[in-house]
Amino acid sequence: MRGKALVIALATAASIIGYAPAAGAAQPGGAQPTVAVALGDSYISGEAGRWLGNTDTVGGSSAGTDRAWNGSTVDPTRVYGPTYSSGCHRSDVSPLSGASLGTDRLVNLACSGATSANVLPAAMGGVPFKGEAPQIDQLATVAGANRVKVIVLSLGGNDLGFGTIIASCIEAWFWGDYCADDQQATVDAALPAMRSGVSQSLAAIRSTMRAAGYADTDYRLVVQSYSSPVPRGANIRYADSGWTRWDMGCPVVNYDATWVRDRLVPQLSTELRTLASAGGAEFLDLRDALDGREICARGRIRVTPAKAPSDVTAEWVREFWSSETEGRQQETFHPDAYGQKALSRCLTLLGAAAKGNYRCVNTAGAGVDGMRLAAA
């Protein structure tokens, strides 16, 4: 059964790496509403916002963790709205939707699975994705009908093939092997294309906004990075052998988990900070935002009917999906509802801070309200 589940899971695991308010019309009196806009991939679209931690309980409300449960059946549109069917998965707790950025409205244009090709405007070779126009073309429409004050971009993970990397590490665990060395070579080979895609996207955002009548100083442009979905190997609470890690949703060997946490994610963060600086954007470093709250991290618990979901004790990352798990596979290893609320808090703190580069971290023993901002 587990072998079959692995095959099913790996078939779409490469997609590892959505419900947007309408842009709206001008307010009475001719004043345009101010907006903050999210662009990019699943890490800001709201992927996995359906879940309040992880549980072994299957069916119904999944011990209270499934926000799609309406009391009689499961309805994921309660969380993802109309973007559930398309797979963009813009959740109602996406990082932007919960942030307070001093604007009248929040517009989420990000889509789960998007690459730079789906962000770039059509005039620069951008292509539609999941039935939607390239995101910067959508941004142009929003910018014309509103006053854009903040743009937050999450991009690069899918260009780098993050989902395929994780799938390879899961497969390696299954066969008693490890993935880090081979996948580090894959990452290094993919970096030039990733750099080009993110750099072009930042330049296209600036040129699109200028064409809409904005000066670069009229709005804040922020590039955010990613957090590790798994802790260091030594901080995984289950033994590095047997089937427990599969059953608990974290089938990665210690060596690979440490590589993801201490090499892959920091490397991507460093690259994105460099690209943000070159593109005249601010940088929000999220590499440590979920530290200690990852899937299978020591000190976290799986929710049970006797232990209600809590942002203080639960995991903030969605477990690995298999055919024995509820939800959709593309939710795998993304921040869950708690993780996204934490990232929302990071954006709120950034909005209240002076322009600059920052890192966001959590506070041990606290919930999502314990997120803190520090100079990067």
Short mmCIF file of C-alpha atoms in Angstrom, two decimals:
data_model
loop_
_atom_site.label_atom_id
_atom_site.label_comp_id
_atom_site.label_asym_id
_atom_site.label_seq_id
_atom_site.Cartn_x
_atom_site.Cartn_y
_atom_site.Cartn_z
CA MET A 1 0.00 0.00 0.00
CA ARG A 2 2.81 2.39 0.89
CA GLY A 3 4.64 1.63 -2.36
CA LYS A 4 1.50 2.42 -4.34
CA ALA A 5 1.03 5.60 -2.32
CA LEU A 6 4.59 6.68 -3.08
CA VAL A 7 4.08 6.23 -6.81
CA ILE A 8 0.86 8.24 -6.69
CA ALA A 9 2.49 10.94 -4.60
CA LEU A 10 5.61 11.30 -6.72
CA ALA A 11 3.54 11.56 -9.88
CA THR A 12 2.59 15.12 -8.97
CA ALA A 13 5.00 16.07 -6.20
CA ALA A 14 6.85 18.38 -8.55
CA SER A 15 4.00 20.87 -8.12
CA ILE A 16 4.89 21.44 -4.47
CA ILE A 17 6.35 24.71 -5.12
CA GLY A 18 -5.41 31.42 -4.09
CA TYR A 19 -9.63 33.79 -3.65
CA ALA A 20 -8.66 37.30 -4.46
CA PRO A 21 -10.63 40.43 -3.69
CA ALA A 22 -11.61 42.25 -6.86
CA ALA A 23 -9.52 45.25 -7.77
CA GLY A 24 -12.56 47.48 -7.47
CA ALA A 25 -13.50 50.83 -8.95
CA ALA A 26 -12.79 54.33 -7.79
CA GLN A 27 -14.35 55.44 -4.52
CA PRO A 28 -17.06 58.12 -4.35
CA GLY A 29 -15.68 61.55 -5.09
CA GLY A 30 -13.17 60.25 -7.60
CA ALA A 31 -10.56 59.04 -5.10
CA GLN A 32 -9.04 55.74 -6.08
CA PRO A 33 -8.80 53.04 -3.37
CA THR A 34 -5.31 52.13 -2.21
CA VAL A 35 -4.26 48.52 -2.60
CA ALA A 36 -1.51 46.07 -1.73
CA VAL A 37 -0.83 43.36 -4.30
CA ALA A 38 0.67 39.87 -4.02
CA LEU A 39 2.44 38.38 -7.03
CA GLY A 40 4.15 35.06 -7.55
CA ASP A 41 3.79 31.49 -6.42
CA SER A 42 2.21 29.23 -3.83
CA TYR A 43 4.21 30.65 -0.94
CA ILE A 44 2.15 33.82 -1.08
CA SER A 45 -0.99 32.61 -2.89
CA GLY A 46 -2.10 30.80 0.26
CA GLU A 47 -1.45 27.16 -0.61
CA ALA A 48 -2.30 24.78 2.29
CA GLY A 49 -4.25 27.42 4.18
CA ARG A 50 -6.97 24.81 4.56
CA TRP A 51 -5.23 23.13 7.50
CA LEU A 52 -4.84 23.93 11.20
CA GLY A 53 -1.90 21.66 11.91
CA ASN A 54 -1.70 17.94 11.11
CA THR A 55 -3.55 14.97 12.57
CA ASP A 56 -3.88 11.21 12.30
CA THR A 57 -7.67 11.55 12.34
CA VAL A 58 -9.21 11.04 8.90
CA GLY A 59 -12.67 12.19 7.81
CA GLY A 60 -15.08 14.83 8.99
CA SER A 61 -13.28 17.84 10.41
CA SER A 62 -10.03 15.84 10.82
CA ALA A 63 -9.97 16.52 14.57
CA GLY A 64 -10.77 20.16 13.89
CA THR A 65 -7.83 20.75 11.54
CA ASP A 66 -9.79 20.83 8.25
CA ARG A 67 -11.17 24.32 7.67
CA ALA A 68 -12.99 23.03 4.58
CA TRP A 69 -15.40 21.06 6.78
CA ASN A 70 -18.78 22.80 6.88
CA GLY A 71 -20.41 20.53 9.44
CA SER A 72 -21.75 17.98 7.00
CA THR A 73 -19.26 17.73 4.14
CA VAL A 74 -15.90 18.96 2.90
CA ASP A 75 -16.03 22.11 0.76
CA PRO A 76 -12.53 23.46 -0.07
CA THR A 77 -14.03 26.56 -1.68
CA ARG A 78 -14.68 27.74 1.90
CA VAL A 79 -10.92 28.30 2.04
CA TYR A 80 -9.75 28.69 -1.57
CA GLY A 81 -12.86 30.24 -3.09
CA PRO A 82 -13.19 29.88 -6.87
CA THR A 83 -9.45 29.24 -7.21
CA TYR A 84 -9.80 25.76 -5.74
CA SER A 85 -10.89 24.33 -9.07
CA SER A 86 -8.12 26.06 -11.03
CA GLY A 87 -5.46 25.03 -8.52
CA CYS A 88 -4.21 28.57 -7.85
CA HIS A 89 -5.31 28.00 -4.24
CA ARG A 90 -5.58 31.59 -3.01
CA SER A 91 -6.65 30.96 0.55
CA ASP A 92 -8.57 33.25 2.86
CA VAL A 93 -5.57 33.22 5.22
CA SER A 94 -2.88 33.88 2.61
CA PRO A 95 0.01 36.02 3.89
CA LEU A 96 -1.39 39.10 2.17
CA SER A 97 -5.04 38.57 3.13
CA GLY A 98 -4.24 38.69 6.84
CA ALA A 99 -1.77 41.56 6.67
CA SER A 100 -2.43 45.13 7.74
CA LEU A 101 -0.57 47.35 5.29
CA GLY A 102 -2.52 50.59 5.59
CA THR A 103 -4.41 50.10 2.32
CA ASP A 104 -8.10 49.99 1.50
CA ARG A 105 -7.88 46.66 -0.28
CA LEU A 106 -5.69 43.59 -0.74
CA VAL A 107 -5.38 41.97 -4.16
CA ASN A 108 -3.90 38.47 -4.43
CA LEU A 109 -2.75 37.69 -7.98
CA ALA A 110 -0.34 34.91 -6.99
CA CYS A 111 -1.00 31.36 -8.14
CA SER A 112 0.26 28.05 -6.80
CA GLY A 113 2.83 26.55 -9.15
CA ALA A 114 3.65 29.82 -10.94
CA THR A 115 7.11 30.44 -12.38
CA SER A 116 8.67 33.62 -13.70
CA ALA A 117 7.15 32.82 -17.10
CA ASN A 118 3.70 33.18 -15.54
CA VAL A 119 4.56 36.47 -13.85
CA LEU A 120 6.22 38.23 -16.79
CA PRO A 121 3.88 40.22 -19.07
CA ALA A 122 2.94 38.74 -22.42
CA ALA A 123 5.00 41.42 -24.17
CA MET A 124 8.11 39.93 -22.54
CA GLY A 125 7.21 36.33 -23.31
CA GLY A 126 5.02 35.73 -20.27
CA VAL A 127 2.42 33.00 -20.63
CA PRO A 128 -1.03 32.46 -19.07
CA PHE A 129 -1.29 29.95 -16.25
CA LYS A 130 -4.27 27.97 -14.99
CA GLY A 131 -6.67 30.03 -17.09
CA GLU A 132 -5.33 33.42 -16.00
CA ALA A 133 -3.34 36.09 -17.83
CA PRO A 134 0.31 36.68 -16.88
CA GLN A 135 0.36 38.28 -13.45
CA ILE A 136 2.07 41.53 -14.38
CA ASP A 137 -0.54 42.10 -17.08
CA GLN A 138 -3.14 41.70 -14.34
CA LEU A 139 -1.12 44.10 -12.18
CA ALA A 140 -1.35 46.73 -14.95
CA THR A 141 -5.14 46.57 -14.76
CA VAL A 142 -5.12 46.85 -10.97
CA ALA A 143 -2.66 49.76 -11.10
CA GLY A 144 -4.92 51.68 -13.47
CA ALA A 145 -8.05 51.36 -11.33
CA ASN A 146 -6.41 51.82 -7.91
CA ARG A 147 -3.47 53.43 -6.17
CA VAL A 148 -1.00 50.63 -5.57
CA LYS A 149 0.98 51.23 -2.38
CA VAL A 150 2.65 47.85 -1.81
CA ILE A 151 3.67 44.98 -4.11
CA VAL A 152 4.99 41.78 -2.54
CA LEU A 153 6.66 39.21 -4.80
CA SER A 154 7.33 35.56 -3.96
CA LEU A 155 9.21 33.97 -6.85
CA GLY A 156 12.10 31.68 -7.69
CA GLY A 157 11.21 28.43 -5.94
CA ASN A 158 9.46 26.90 -8.93
CA ASP A 159 12.07 28.26 -11.34
CA LEU A 160 14.59 26.35 -9.25
CA GLY A 161 12.44 23.21 -9.29
CA PHE A 162 11.86 23.12 -5.54
CA GLY A 163 8.98 20.66 -5.86
CA THR A 164 11.02 18.24 -7.95
CA ILE A 165 13.87 18.50 -5.45
CA ILE A 166 11.58 17.59 -2.55
CA ALA A 167 10.08 14.73 -4.56
CA SER A 168 13.57 13.38 -5.20
CA CYS A 169 14.40 13.54 -1.50
CA ILE A 170 11.19 11.68 -0.62
CA GLU A 171 11.99 9.01 -3.19
CA ALA A 172 15.52 8.74 -1.81
CA TRP A 173 14.12 8.19 1.69
CA PHE A 174 11.87 5.45 0.36
CA TRP A 175 14.86 3.56 -1.02
CA GLY A 176 17.06 4.17 2.00
CA ASP A 177 19.23 6.68 0.14
CA TYR A 178 19.77 10.43 0.27
CA CYS A 179 19.30 13.20 -2.30
CA ALA A 180 21.34 16.17 -1.14
CA ASP A 181 24.49 15.78 -3.22
CA ASP A 182 22.72 15.12 -6.52
CA GLN A 183 20.12 17.80 -5.91
CA GLN A 184 22.68 20.41 -4.93
CA ALA A 185 24.16 19.97 -8.40
CA THR A 186 20.66 20.35 -9.87
CA VAL A 187 20.13 23.57 -7.93
CA ASP A 188 23.45 25.03 -9.00
CA ALA A 189 22.65 24.27 -12.63
CA ALA A 190 19.21 25.91 -12.38
CA LEU A 191 20.39 29.09 -10.67
CA PRO A 192 21.24 31.13 -13.80
CA ALA A 193 17.73 30.70 -15.23
CA MET A 194 16.17 31.45 -11.84
CA ARG A 195 18.24 34.63 -11.48
CA SER A 196 17.24 35.75 -14.95
CA GLY A 197 13.53 35.08 -14.37
CA VAL A 198 13.33 36.93 -11.06
CA SER A 199 15.47 39.81 -12.32
CA GLN A 200 13.31 40.23 -15.43
CA SER A 201 10.15 40.07 -13.32
CA LEU A 202 11.34 42.87 -11.05
CA ALA A 203 12.29 45.01 -14.03
CA ALA A 204 8.90 44.31 -15.64
CA ILE A 205 7.06 45.33 -12.48
CA ARG A 206 8.91 48.65 -12.44
CA SER A 207 8.33 49.35 -16.13
CA THR A 208 4.66 48.39 -15.90
CA MET A 209 4.11 50.68 -12.94
CA ARG A 210 5.93 53.55 -14.66
CA ALA A 211 3.73 53.06 -17.72
CA ALA A 212 0.72 53.36 -15.41
CA GLY A 213 1.96 56.74 -14.18
CA TYR A 214 3.76 55.68 -10.97
CA ALA A 215 7.14 56.86 -9.79
CA ASP A 216 9.27 54.15 -8.17
CA THR A 217 8.84 55.95 -4.83
CA ASP A 218 5.02 55.85 -5.00
CA TYR A 219 4.90 52.27 -3.72
CA ARG A 220 6.95 49.69 -1.86
CA LEU A 221 8.26 46.71 -3.84
CA VAL A 222 9.16 43.78 -1.58
CA VAL A 223 10.73 40.43 -2.46
CA GLN A 224 10.16 37.74 0.13
CA SER A 225 12.04 34.46 0.49
CA TYR A 226 11.03 30.98 1.69
CA SER A 227 11.14 28.96 4.91
CA SER A 228 12.31 25.39 5.25
CA PRO A 229 9.40 22.92 5.47
CA VAL A 230 11.54 20.49 7.50
CA PRO A 231 13.78 21.01 10.53
CA ARG A 232 17.40 19.94 10.77
CA GLY A 233 17.68 16.17 10.95
CA ALA A 234 18.61 16.24 14.63
CA ASN A 235 15.42 18.19 15.38
CA ILE A 236 13.03 15.69 13.79
CA ARG A 237 11.16 13.98 16.59
CA TYR A 238 10.92 10.57 14.91
CA ALA A 239 13.67 7.99 14.33
CA ASP A 240 15.56 8.10 11.04
CA SER A 241 14.49 4.55 10.19
CA GLY A 242 11.31 2.53 9.82
CA TRP A 243 7.96 3.77 8.50
CA THR A 244 7.13 6.29 11.19
CA ARG A 245 8.29 9.30 9.18
CA TRP A 246 6.05 8.19 6.32
CA ASP A 247 3.09 7.82 8.67
CA MET A 248 3.80 11.19 10.29
CA GLY A 249 4.20 13.00 6.97
CA CYS A 250 7.95 13.76 6.94
CA PRO A 251 9.67 11.03 4.86
CA VAL A 252 13.10 12.69 4.57
CA VAL A 253 16.36 11.34 5.99
CA ASN A 254 18.27 13.42 8.52
CA TYR A 255 21.09 14.23 6.11
CA ASP A 256 18.70 15.63 3.51
CA ALA A 257 16.58 17.52 6.06
CA THR A 258 19.69 19.29 7.34
CA TRP A 259 20.73 20.08 3.76
CA VAL A 260 17.33 21.63 2.99
CA ARG A 261 17.29 23.63 6.23
CA ASP A 262 20.90 24.79 6.33
CA ARG A 263 22.02 24.85 2.68
CA LEU A 264 19.18 24.95 0.14
CA VAL A 265 16.87 27.48 1.82
CA PRO A 266 19.68 29.85 2.91
CA GLN A 267 21.20 29.65 -0.58
CA LEU A 268 17.90 30.61 -2.18
CA SER A 269 17.38 33.40 0.35
CA THR A 270 20.83 34.83 -0.37
CA GLU A 271 20.19 34.74 -4.11
CA LEU A 272 16.84 36.48 -3.72
CA ARG A 273 18.30 39.19 -1.52
CA THR A 274 20.95 39.90 -4.14
CA LEU A 275 18.31 40.06 -6.88
CA ALA A 276 16.07 42.31 -4.78
CA SER A 277 18.92 44.73 -4.17
CA ALA A 278 19.83 44.82 -7.86
CA GLY A 279 16.18 45.45 -8.73
CA GLY A 280 15.74 48.29 -6.25
CA ALA A 281 13.39 46.26 -4.03
CA GLU A 282 13.20 45.63 -0.31
CA PHE A 283 13.86 42.12 0.98
CA LEU A 284 11.96 40.11 3.60
CA ASP A 285 13.98 37.08 4.71
CA LEU A 286 11.70 34.26 5.87
CA ARG A 287 14.27 31.48 6.13
CA ASP A 288 13.87 31.25 9.93
CA ALA A 289 10.22 32.28 10.20
CA LEU A 290 8.98 28.72 10.80
CA ASP A 291 12.01 27.50 12.74
CA GLY A 292 10.94 24.90 15.29
CA ARG A 293 7.40 24.78 13.83
CA GLU A 294 8.21 22.66 10.75
CA ILE A 295 6.70 19.29 9.96
CA CYS A 296 7.79 16.70 12.56
CA ALA A 297 9.83 19.24 14.54
CA ARG A 298 10.60 18.43 18.17
CA GLY A 299 8.21 20.12 20.56
CA ARG A 300 5.29 20.12 18.11
CA ILE A 301 2.29 17.80 18.39
CA ARG A 302 -0.17 16.21 15.98
CA VAL A 303 -3.72 17.30 16.71
CA THR A 304 -6.11 14.72 18.15
CA PRO A 305 -9.78 14.89 19.15
CA ALA A 306 -8.51 15.35 22.71
CA LYS A 307 -5.95 18.03 21.74
CA ALA A 308 -7.61 20.89 19.89
CA PRO A 309 -5.66 22.79 17.21
CA SER A 310 -3.44 25.50 18.66
CA ASP A 311 -0.90 27.78 17.04
CA VAL A 312 1.25 27.40 20.15
CA THR A 313 1.63 23.60 19.91
CA ALA A 314 0.74 22.48 16.37
CA GLU A 315 2.99 22.20 13.33
CA TRP A 316 2.89 25.20 10.99
CA VAL A 317 3.65 23.20 7.84
CA ARG A 318 1.36 20.81 5.95
CA GLU A 319 2.46 17.19 6.04
CA PHE A 320 3.54 15.13 3.04
CA TRP A 321 0.55 14.00 1.00
CA SER A 322 0.07 10.36 0.05
CA SER A 323 -2.96 8.41 -1.10
CA GLU A 324 -3.66 7.79 2.59
CA THR A 325 -3.88 11.51 3.37
CA GLU A 326 -6.69 14.00 2.91
CA GLY A 327 -6.48 17.21 0.91
CA ARG A 328 -4.49 17.79 -2.26
CA GLN A 329 -0.90 16.84 -2.93
CA GLN A 330 0.07 20.34 -3.97
CA GLU A 331 -0.50 21.43 -0.36
CA THR A 332 2.46 19.29 0.73
CA PHE A 333 5.18 21.05 2.76
CA HIS A 334 3.59 24.50 2.50
CA PRO A 335 2.83 26.71 5.50
CA ASP A 336 -0.59 25.72 6.85
CA ALA A 337 -3.14 28.19 8.23
CA TYR A 338 -0.96 28.86 11.26
CA GLY A 339 2.16 29.27 9.15
CA GLN A 340 0.36 31.66 6.83
CA LYS A 341 -0.98 33.72 9.70
CA ALA A 342 2.59 33.95 10.96
CA LEU A 343 3.76 35.17 7.56
CA SER A 344 0.87 37.65 7.52
CA ARG A 345 2.19 39.01 10.79
CA CYS A 346 5.60 39.40 9.18
CA LEU A 347 4.09 41.51 6.40
CA THR A 348 2.18 43.63 8.91
CA LEU A 349 5.39 44.30 10.82
CA LEU A 350 7.16 45.14 7.58
CA GLY A 351 4.41 47.57 6.62
CA ALA A 352 4.88 49.45 9.88
CA ALA A 353 8.66 49.60 9.50
CA ALA A 354 10.79 51.98 7.47
CA LYS A 355 11.82 50.81 4.01
CA GLY A 356 14.69 48.34 4.18
CA ASN A 357 15.71 44.70 4.41
CA TYR A 358 14.40 42.60 7.27
CA ARG A 359 14.20 39.05 8.55
CA CYS A 360 11.18 37.64 10.36
CA VAL A 361 11.44 35.08 13.16
CA ASN A 362 9.08 33.49 15.64
CA THR A 363 9.23 33.47 19.41
CA ALA A 364 9.69 30.12 21.15
CA GLY A 365 6.63 29.18 23.19
CA ALA A 366 4.41 31.78 21.54
CA GLY A 367 1.81 31.64 18.78
CA VAL A 368 1.62 33.57 15.54
CA ASP A 369 1.39 36.88 17.41
CA GLY A 370 4.94 36.29 18.60
CA MET A 371 6.51 36.94 15.20
CA ARG A 372 9.30 39.51 15.33
CA LEU A 373 11.10 41.61 12.73
CA ALA A 374 14.82 42.34 12.79
CA ALA A 375 17.20 44.05 10.42
CA ALA A 376 18.54 41.61 7.85
#
